[in-house]
Coordinates of C-alpha atoms in Angstrom, one line a residue:
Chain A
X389 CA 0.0 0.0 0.0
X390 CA 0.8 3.7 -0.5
X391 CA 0.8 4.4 3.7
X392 CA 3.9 5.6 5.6
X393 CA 4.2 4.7 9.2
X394 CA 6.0 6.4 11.3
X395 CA 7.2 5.2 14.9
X396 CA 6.8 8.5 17.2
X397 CA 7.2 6.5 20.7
X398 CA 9.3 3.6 21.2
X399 CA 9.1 1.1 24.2
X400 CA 11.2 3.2 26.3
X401 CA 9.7 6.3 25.1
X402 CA 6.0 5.0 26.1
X403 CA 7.6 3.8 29.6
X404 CA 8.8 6.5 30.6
X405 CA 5.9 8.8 29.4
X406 CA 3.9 6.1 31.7
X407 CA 6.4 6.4 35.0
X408 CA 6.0 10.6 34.4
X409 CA 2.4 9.9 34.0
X410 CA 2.3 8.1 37.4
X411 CA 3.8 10.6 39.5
X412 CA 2.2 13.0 38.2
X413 CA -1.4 11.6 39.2
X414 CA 0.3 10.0 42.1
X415 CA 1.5 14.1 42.9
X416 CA -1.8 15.6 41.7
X417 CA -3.3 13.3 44.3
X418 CA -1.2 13.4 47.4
X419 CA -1.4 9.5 46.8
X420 CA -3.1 6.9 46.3
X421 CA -6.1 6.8 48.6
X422 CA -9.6 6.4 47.2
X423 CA -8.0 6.1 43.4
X424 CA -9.2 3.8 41.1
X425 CA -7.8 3.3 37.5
X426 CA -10.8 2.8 35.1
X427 CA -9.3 1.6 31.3
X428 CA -11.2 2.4 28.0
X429 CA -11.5 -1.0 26.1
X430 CA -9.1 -2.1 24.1
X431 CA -6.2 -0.9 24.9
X432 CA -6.8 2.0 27.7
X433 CA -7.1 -1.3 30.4
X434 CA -3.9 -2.3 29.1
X435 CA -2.5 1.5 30.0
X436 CA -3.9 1.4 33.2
X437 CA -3.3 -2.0 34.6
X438 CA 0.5 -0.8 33.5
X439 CA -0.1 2.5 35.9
X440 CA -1.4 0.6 38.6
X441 CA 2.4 -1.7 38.3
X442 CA 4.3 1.6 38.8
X443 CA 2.2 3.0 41.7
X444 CA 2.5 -0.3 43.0
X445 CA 6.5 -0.3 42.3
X446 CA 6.9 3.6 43.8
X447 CA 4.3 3.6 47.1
X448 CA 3.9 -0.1 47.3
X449 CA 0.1 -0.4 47.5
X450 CA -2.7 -1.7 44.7
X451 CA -4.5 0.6 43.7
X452 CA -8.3 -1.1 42.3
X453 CA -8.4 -1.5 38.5
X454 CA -11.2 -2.3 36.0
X455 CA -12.2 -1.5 32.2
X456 CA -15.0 0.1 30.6
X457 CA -16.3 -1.3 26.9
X458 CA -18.1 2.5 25.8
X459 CA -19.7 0.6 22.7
X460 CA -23.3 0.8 24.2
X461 CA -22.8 4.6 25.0
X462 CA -21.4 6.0 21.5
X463 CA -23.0 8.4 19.6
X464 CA -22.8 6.3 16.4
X465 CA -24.6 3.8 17.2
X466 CA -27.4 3.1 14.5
X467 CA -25.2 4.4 12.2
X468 CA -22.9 1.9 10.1
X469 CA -22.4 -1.8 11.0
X470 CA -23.1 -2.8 14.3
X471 CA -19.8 -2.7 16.5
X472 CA -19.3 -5.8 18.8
X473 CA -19.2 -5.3 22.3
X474 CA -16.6 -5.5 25.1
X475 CA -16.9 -6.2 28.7
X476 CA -17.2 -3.7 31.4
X477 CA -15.3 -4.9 34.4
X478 CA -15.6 -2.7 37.3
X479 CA -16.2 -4.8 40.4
X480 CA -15.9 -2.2 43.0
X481 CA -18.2 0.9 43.6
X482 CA -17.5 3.8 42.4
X483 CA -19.2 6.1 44.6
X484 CA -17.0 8.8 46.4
X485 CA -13.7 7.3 44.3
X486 CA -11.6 9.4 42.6
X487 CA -11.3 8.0 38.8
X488 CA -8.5 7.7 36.6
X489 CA -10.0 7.4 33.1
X490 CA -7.0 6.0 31.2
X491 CA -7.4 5.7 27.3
X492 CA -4.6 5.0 24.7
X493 CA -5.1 7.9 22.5
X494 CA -7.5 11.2 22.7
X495 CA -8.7 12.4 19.4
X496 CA -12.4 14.0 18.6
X497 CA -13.4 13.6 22.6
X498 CA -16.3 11.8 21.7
X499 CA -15.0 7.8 23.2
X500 CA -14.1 10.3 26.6
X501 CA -17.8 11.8 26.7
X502 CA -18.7 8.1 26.1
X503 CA -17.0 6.6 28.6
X504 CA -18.0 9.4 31.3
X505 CA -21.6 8.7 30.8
X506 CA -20.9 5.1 31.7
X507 CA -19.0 5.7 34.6
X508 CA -21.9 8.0 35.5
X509 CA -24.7 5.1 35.2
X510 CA -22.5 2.8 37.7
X511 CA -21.9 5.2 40.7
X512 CA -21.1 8.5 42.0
X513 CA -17.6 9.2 42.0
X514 CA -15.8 12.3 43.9
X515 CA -13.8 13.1 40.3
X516 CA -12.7 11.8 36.9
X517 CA -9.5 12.1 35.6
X518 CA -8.2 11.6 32.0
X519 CA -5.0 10.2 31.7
X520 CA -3.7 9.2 27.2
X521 CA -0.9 8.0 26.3
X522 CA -1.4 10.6 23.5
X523 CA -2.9 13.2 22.6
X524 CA -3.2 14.3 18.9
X525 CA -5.8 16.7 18.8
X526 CA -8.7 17.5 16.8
X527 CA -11.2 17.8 19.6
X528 CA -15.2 18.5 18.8
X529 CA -16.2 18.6 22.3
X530 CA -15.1 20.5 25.5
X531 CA -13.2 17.7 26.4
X532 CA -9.1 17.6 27.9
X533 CA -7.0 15.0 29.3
X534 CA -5.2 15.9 32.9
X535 CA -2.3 13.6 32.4
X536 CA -0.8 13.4 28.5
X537 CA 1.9 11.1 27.7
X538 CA 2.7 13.2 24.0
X539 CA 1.2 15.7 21.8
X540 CA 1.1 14.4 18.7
X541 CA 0.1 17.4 16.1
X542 CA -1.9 15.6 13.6
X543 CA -4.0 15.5 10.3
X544 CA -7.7 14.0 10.3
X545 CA -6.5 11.8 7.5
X546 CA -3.6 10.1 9.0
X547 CA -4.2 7.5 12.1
X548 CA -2.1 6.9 15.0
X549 CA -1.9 3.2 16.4
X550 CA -0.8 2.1 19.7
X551 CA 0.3 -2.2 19.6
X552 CA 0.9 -4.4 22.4
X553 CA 2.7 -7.3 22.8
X554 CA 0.7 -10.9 23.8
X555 CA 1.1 -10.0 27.5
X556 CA -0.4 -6.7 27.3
X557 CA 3.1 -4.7 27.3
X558 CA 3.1 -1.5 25.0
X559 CA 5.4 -1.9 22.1
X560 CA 4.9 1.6 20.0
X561 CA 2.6 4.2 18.8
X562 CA 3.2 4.5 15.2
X563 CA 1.6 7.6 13.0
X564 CA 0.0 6.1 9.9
X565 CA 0.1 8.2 6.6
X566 CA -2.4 7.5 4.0
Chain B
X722 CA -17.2 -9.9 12.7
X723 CA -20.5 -8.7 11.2
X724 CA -23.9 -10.1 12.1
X725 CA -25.3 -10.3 8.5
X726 CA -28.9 -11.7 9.4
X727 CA -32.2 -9.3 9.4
X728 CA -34.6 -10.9 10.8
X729 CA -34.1 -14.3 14.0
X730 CA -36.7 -16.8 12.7
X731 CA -34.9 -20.0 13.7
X732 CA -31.4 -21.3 15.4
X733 CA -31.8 -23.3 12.2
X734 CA -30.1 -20.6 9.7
X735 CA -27.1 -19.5 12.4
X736 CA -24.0 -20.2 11.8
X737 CA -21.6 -21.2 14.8
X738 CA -20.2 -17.8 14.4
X739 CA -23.4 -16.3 14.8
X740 CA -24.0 -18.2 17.5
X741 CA -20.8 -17.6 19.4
X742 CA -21.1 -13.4 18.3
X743 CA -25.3 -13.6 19.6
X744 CA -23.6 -15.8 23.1
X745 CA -20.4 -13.0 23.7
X746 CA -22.6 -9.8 22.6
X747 CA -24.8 -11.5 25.9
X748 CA -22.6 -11.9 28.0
X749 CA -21.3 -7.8 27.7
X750 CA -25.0 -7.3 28.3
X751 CA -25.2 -9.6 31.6
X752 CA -23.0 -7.4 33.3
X753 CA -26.0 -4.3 32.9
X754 CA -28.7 -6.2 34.9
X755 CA -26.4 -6.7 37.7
X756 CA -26.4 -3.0 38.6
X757 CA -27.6 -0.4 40.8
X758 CA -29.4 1.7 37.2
X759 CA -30.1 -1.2 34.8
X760 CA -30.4 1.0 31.6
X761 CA -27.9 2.1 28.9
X762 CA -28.6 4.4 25.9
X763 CA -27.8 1.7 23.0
X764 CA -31.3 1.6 21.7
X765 CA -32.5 5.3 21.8
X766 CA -35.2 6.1 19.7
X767 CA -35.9 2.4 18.7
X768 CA -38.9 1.5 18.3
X769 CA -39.6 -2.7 19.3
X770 CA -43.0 -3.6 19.2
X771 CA -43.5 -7.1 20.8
X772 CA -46.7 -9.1 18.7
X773 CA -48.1 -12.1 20.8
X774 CA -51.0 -13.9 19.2
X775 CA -50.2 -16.1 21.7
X776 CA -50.2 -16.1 25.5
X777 CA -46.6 -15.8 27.4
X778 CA -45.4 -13.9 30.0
X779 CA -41.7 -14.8 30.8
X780 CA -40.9 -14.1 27.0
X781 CA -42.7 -11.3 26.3
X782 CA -41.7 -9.8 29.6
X783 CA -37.9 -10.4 28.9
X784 CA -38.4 -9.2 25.6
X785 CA -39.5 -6.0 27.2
X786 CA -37.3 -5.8 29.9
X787 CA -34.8 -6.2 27.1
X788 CA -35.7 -2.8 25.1
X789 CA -36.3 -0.9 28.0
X790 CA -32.5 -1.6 29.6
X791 CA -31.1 -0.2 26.2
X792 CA -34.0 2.5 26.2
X793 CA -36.0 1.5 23.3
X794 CA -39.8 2.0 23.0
X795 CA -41.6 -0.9 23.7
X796 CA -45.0 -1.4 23.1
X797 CA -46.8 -4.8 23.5
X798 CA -49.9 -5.9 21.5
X799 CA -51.8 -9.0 21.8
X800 CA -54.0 -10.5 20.0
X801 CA -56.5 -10.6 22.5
X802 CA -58.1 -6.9 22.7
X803 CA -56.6 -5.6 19.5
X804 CA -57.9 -5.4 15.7
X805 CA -56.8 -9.0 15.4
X806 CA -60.5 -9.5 16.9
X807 CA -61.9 -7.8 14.3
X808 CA -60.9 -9.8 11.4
X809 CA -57.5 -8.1 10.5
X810 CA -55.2 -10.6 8.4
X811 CA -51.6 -11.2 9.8
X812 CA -49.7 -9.1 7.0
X813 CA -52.1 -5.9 7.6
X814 CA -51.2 -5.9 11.1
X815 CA -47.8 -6.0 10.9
X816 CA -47.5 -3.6 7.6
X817 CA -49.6 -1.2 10.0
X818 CA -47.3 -1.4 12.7
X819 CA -44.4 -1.2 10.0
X820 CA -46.1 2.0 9.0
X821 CA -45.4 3.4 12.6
X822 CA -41.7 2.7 11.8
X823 CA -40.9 0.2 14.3
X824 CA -37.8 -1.2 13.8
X825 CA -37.9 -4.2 15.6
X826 CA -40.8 -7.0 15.5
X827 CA -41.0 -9.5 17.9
X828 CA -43.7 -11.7 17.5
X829 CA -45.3 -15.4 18.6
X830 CA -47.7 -17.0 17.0
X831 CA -49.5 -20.5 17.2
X832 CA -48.9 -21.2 13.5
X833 CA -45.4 -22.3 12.6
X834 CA -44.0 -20.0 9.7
X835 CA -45.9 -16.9 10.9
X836 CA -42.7 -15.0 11.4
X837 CA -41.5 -16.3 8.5
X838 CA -44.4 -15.0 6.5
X839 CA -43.6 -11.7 7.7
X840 CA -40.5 -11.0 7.4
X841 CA -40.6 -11.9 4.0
X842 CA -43.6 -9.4 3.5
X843 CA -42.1 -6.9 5.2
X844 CA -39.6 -4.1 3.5
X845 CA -38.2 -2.4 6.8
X846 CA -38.9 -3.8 10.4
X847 CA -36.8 -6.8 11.2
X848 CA -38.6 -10.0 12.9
X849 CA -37.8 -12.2 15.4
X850 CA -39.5 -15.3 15.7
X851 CA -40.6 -15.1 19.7
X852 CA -41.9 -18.9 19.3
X853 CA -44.2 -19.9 16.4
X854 CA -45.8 -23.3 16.6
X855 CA -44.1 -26.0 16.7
X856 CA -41.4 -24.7 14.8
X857 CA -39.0 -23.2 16.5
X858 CA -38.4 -20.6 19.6
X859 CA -34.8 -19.1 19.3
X860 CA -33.9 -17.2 22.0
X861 CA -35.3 -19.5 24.2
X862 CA -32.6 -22.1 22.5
X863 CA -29.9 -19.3 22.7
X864 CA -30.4 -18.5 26.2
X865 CA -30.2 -22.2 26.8
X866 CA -26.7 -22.3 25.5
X867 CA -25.5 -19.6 27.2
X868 CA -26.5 -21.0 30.8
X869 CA -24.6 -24.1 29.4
X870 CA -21.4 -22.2 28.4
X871 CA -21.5 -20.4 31.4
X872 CA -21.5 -23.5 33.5
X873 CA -19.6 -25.8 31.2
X874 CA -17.2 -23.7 29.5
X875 CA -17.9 -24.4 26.2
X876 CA -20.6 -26.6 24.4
X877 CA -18.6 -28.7 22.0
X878 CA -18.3 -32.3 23.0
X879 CA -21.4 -32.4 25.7
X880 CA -24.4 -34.2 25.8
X881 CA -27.4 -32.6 26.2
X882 CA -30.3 -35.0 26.7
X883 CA -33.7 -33.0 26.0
X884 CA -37.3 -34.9 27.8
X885 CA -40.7 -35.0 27.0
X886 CA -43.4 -33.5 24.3
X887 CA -40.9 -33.2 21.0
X888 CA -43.2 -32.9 18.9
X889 CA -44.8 -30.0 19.7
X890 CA -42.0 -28.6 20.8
X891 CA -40.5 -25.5 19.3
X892 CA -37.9 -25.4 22.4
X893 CA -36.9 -28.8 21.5
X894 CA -36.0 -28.3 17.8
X895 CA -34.5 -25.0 18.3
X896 CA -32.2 -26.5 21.1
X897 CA -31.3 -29.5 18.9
X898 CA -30.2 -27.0 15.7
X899 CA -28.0 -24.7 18.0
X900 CA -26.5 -27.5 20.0
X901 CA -26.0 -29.4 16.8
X902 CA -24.0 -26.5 15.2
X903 CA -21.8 -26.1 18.3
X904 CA -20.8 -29.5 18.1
X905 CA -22.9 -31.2 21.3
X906 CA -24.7 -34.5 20.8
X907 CA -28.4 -34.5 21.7
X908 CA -30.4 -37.0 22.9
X909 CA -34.1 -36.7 22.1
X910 CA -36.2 -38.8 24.6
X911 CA -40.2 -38.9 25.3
X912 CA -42.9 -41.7 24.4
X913 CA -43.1 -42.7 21.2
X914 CA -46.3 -40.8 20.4
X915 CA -44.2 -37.8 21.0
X916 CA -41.4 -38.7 18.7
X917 CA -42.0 -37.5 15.4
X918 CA -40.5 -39.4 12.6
X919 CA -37.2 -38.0 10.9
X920 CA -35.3 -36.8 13.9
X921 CA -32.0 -39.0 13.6
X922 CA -31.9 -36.9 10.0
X923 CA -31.6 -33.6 11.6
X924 CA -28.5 -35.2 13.8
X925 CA -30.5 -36.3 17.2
X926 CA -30.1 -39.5 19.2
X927 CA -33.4 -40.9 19.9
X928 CA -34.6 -42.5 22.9
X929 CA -38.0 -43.9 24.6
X930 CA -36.6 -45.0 27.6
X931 CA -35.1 -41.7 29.9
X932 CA -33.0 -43.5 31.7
X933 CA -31.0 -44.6 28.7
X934 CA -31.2 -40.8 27.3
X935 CA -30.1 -39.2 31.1
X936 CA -26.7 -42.1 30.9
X937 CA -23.7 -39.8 31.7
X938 CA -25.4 -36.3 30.0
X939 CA -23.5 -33.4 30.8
X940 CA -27.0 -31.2 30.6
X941 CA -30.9 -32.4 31.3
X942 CA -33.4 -30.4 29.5
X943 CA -36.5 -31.2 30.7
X944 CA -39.7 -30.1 28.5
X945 CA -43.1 -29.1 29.8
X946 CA -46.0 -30.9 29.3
X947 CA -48.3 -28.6 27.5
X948 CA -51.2 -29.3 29.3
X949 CA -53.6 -27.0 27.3
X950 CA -52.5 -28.5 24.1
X951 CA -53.1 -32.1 26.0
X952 CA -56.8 -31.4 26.3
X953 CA -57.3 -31.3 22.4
X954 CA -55.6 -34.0 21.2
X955 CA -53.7 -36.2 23.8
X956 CA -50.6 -37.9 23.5
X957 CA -50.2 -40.3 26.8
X958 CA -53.0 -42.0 28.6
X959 CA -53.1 -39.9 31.9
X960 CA -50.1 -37.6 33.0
X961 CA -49.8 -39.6 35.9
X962 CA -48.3 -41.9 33.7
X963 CA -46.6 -39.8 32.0
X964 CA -45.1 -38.8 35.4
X965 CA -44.5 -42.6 36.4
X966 CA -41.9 -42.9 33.3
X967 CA -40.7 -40.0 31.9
X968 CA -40.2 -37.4 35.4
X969 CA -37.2 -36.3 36.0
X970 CA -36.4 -37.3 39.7
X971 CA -33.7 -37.6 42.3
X972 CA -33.5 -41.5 41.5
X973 CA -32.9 -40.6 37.1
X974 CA -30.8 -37.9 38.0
X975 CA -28.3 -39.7 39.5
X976 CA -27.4 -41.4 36.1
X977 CA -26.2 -38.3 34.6
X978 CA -23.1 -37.0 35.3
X979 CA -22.6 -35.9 38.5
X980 CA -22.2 -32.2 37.6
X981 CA -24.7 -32.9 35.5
X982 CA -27.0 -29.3 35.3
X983 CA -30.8 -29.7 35.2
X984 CA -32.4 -27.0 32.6
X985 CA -36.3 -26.5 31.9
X986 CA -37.8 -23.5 29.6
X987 CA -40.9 -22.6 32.2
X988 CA -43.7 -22.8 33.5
X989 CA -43.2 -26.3 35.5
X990 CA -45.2 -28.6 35.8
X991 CA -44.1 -30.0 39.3
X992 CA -45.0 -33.8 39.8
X993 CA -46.0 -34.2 35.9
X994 CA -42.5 -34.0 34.2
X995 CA -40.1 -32.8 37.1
X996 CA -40.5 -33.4 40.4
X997 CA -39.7 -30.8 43.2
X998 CA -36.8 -32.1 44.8
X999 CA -35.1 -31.5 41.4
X1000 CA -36.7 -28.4 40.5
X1001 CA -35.3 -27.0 43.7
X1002 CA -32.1 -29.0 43.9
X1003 CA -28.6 -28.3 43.5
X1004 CA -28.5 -29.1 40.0
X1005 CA -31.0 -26.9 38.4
X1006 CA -30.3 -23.6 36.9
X1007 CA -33.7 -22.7 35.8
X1008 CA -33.7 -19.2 37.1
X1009 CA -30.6 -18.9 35.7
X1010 CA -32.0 -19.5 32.3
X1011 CA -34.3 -16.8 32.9
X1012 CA -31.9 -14.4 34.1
X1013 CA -29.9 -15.2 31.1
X1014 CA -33.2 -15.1 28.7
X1015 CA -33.0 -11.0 29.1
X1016 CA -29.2 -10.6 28.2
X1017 CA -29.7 -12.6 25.1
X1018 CA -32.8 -11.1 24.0
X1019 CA -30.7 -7.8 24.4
X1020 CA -27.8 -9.1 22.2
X1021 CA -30.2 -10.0 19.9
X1022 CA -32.2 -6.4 19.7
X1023 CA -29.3 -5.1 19.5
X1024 CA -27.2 -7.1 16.8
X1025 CA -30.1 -6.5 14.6
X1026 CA -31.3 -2.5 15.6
X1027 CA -27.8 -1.3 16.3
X1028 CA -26.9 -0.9 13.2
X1029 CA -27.9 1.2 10.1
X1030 CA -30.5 -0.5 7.0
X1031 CA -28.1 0.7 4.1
X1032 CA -27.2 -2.8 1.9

């Protein structure tokens, strides 16, 4: 095919975004009390079961984790082919938590108002905080992420992909070209 | 994976990946009816109008329950009360409510086809076959195997044994379709007045004697003994009878596997084809089935509403 890919953050790159990202919700929150780290499926519960390892590694304490499938919230839906479903996995409550909302990559905002809306229809919780691995702009909603791994200036037509290994590990974000 | 079908009339036309994308689609839905504010926006502005010409209340409530957790309209109309009375054919009806752009049509009916008829009459709504005769019921069927999968792991390689009235039952030939194209064996046991001829062609293993059909099954599906349909034209002698060889009981139980799990599709008939103790016991995950029955009718609203009509 005619695409160029380009790798913009390596496996280093995306850990050490992920360690800055840690101590900075870790610093943001004097902590770790009452956090929970909510991942957007796929790929945001990979991110945040990874951010939970590294509070875990620099205060020593687990911090609760679970994933939210935003399918059944999106805007689109009706429109196009019908999108399989994930599973939401939050088995705690989330009333008076504070929530990380961790996704891979924020674009139009629309997956983030989503995946609020869900959150809202489980519990109550004190705060939501967005945490990407990257943010490449674009937005068409009044939506920002609190913790952002890079800035990634980007045109609509070009795509950014974030690819794990088989145990879940991030391997790179790479900026697709048409 | 794309879910290519527009209307559910029968487990007979899905495919095993169908089946496995209708089973996983419920299982993301299961986890909904275990909270706090069972409702999501999915369905929005849906219309699902449920058409019973025939009397039910687990399906047709589960049906409903099902729309109104993914916040579809839901209307219900039965034949009882409504222009049916008053002569209406089956395709007026259903163009009418077509006409009020409902997207979704769920209907039973006591003639097998019905649904059929429909949705090949029909340009717009999609059908799904709610039960139709003695044809076939699929969600019941689908919600079956999930409650299997969930407690089995998987359905390939089981025995299911299925008891009682085949013949009239749509349960039972739905069930033996979807198992069939999962990979299960089925064992098909009642009298021999309830055995209709050409079963071992569509891939059963028939049996007369339950004992033989319960041997070492991994799942007991027991089937009710439709007692209004008995009054008409009758099929055993007396149901005590009935009860005397083909119950399921603590003492035939014992011959299936010992984690052996003891299904039934509702109502019961306690003391005609199950008796109490097993009903209640350890074994049965009837209210399970039920539970499940609203998940999969969800999956199945939404596989065929959640998406847009452009071919």
């Amino acid at each position: 095919m005619g695409s160029k890919e380009k790798v913009i953050l390596d496996k280093q790159a995306i850990d050490r975004a992920v360690t800055r990202i840690t101590h900075e919700i870790l610093e943001k929150n004097k902590g770790y009390d009452n956090l929970v780290l909510i991942g957007i499926r796929s790929g945001g519960d990979h991110l945040a079961a990874l951010i939970r390892e590294k509070i875990n590694e620099i205060e020593g304490g687990q911090v609760p984790h679970g994933a939210v499938d935003v399918t059944m919230y999106r805007d689109d839906v009706g429109q196009g082919v019908v999108r399989p479903l994930g599973k939401t996995e939050i088995p705690f409550a989330l009333d008076n938590r504070h929530v990380i909302l961790v996704d891979e990559v924020i674009y139009t905002g629309r997956t983030i108002r989503a995946a609020m809306d869900a959150l809202m229809d489980i519990g109550r919780p004190s705060s939501i905080q967005l945490a990407v691995l990257v943010d490449r702009g674009h937005r068409e909603l009044p939506i920002r992420a609190d913790y952002v791994g890079r800035n990634v200036p980007s045109a609509r037509d070009e795509n950014i992909q974030v690819s794990f290994d088989e145990a879940h590990q991030p391997l790179e974000v790479r900026l697709i070209k048409p | 994976m794309a879910f290519s079908h527009k209307h559910i009339i029968g487990t007979q036309q899905l495919s095993r990946e169908d089946i496995e994308l209708i089973l996983e689609t419920a299982e993301s839905f299961k986890e909904i009816n275990q909270r706090d504010i069972k409702k999501v926006p999915t369905l929005r502005g849906k219309t699902i109008i449920n058409l019973f010409y025939e009397n039910s209340t687990r399906t047709r409530t589960s049906f409903e329950l099902a729309g109104k957790r993914m916040s579809a309209d839901t209307i219900n109309i039965s034949a009882s009360g409504s222009s049916v009375t008053k002569g209406e054919t089956l395709e007026d009806t259903a163009k009418n409510i077509e006409a009020m752009n409902a997207d979704v049509i769920v209907m039973r009916h006591s003639c097998s086809g019905a649904p059929d008829y429909l949705a090949k009459r029909l340009t717009k709504s999609s059908v799904i076959n709610a039960g139709d005769g003695a044809h076939e019921h699929p969600s019941q069927a689908l919600l079956d195997l999930l409650t299997i999968k969930e407690h089995k792991g998987r359905i390939e390689g089981l025995t299911v044994a299925i008891i009682g009235d085949i013949a009239r039952s749509r349960v039972a030939r739905s069930d033996l379709y979807a198992l069939k194209t999962m990979g299960a064996t089925v064992r098909l046991a009642g009298p021999a007045t309830m055995l209709p001829p050409g079963l071992e062609e569509m891939g059963a293993e028939v049996y007369t004697d339950i004992n033989e059909a319960i041997k070492d099954a991994d799942v007991v599906i027991m089937l009710r003994i439709q007692l209004e349909r008995e009054g008409g034209n009758t099929l055993v002698p007396t149901l005590r009878e009935y009860a005397q060889f083909f119950a399921l009981n603590t003492e035939n139980l014992k011959l299936a596997k010992p984690d052996a799990i003891v299904m039934h599709p509702g109502p019961l008939n306690r003391g005609v084809e199950i008796s109490s103790y097993v009903a209640d016991g350890s074994q049965n995950v009837i209210l399970e089935q039920v539970e499940n029955g609203v998940a999969v009718r969800m999956a199945l609203l939404y596989l065929l509403a959640g998406g847009s009509d452009e071919e």
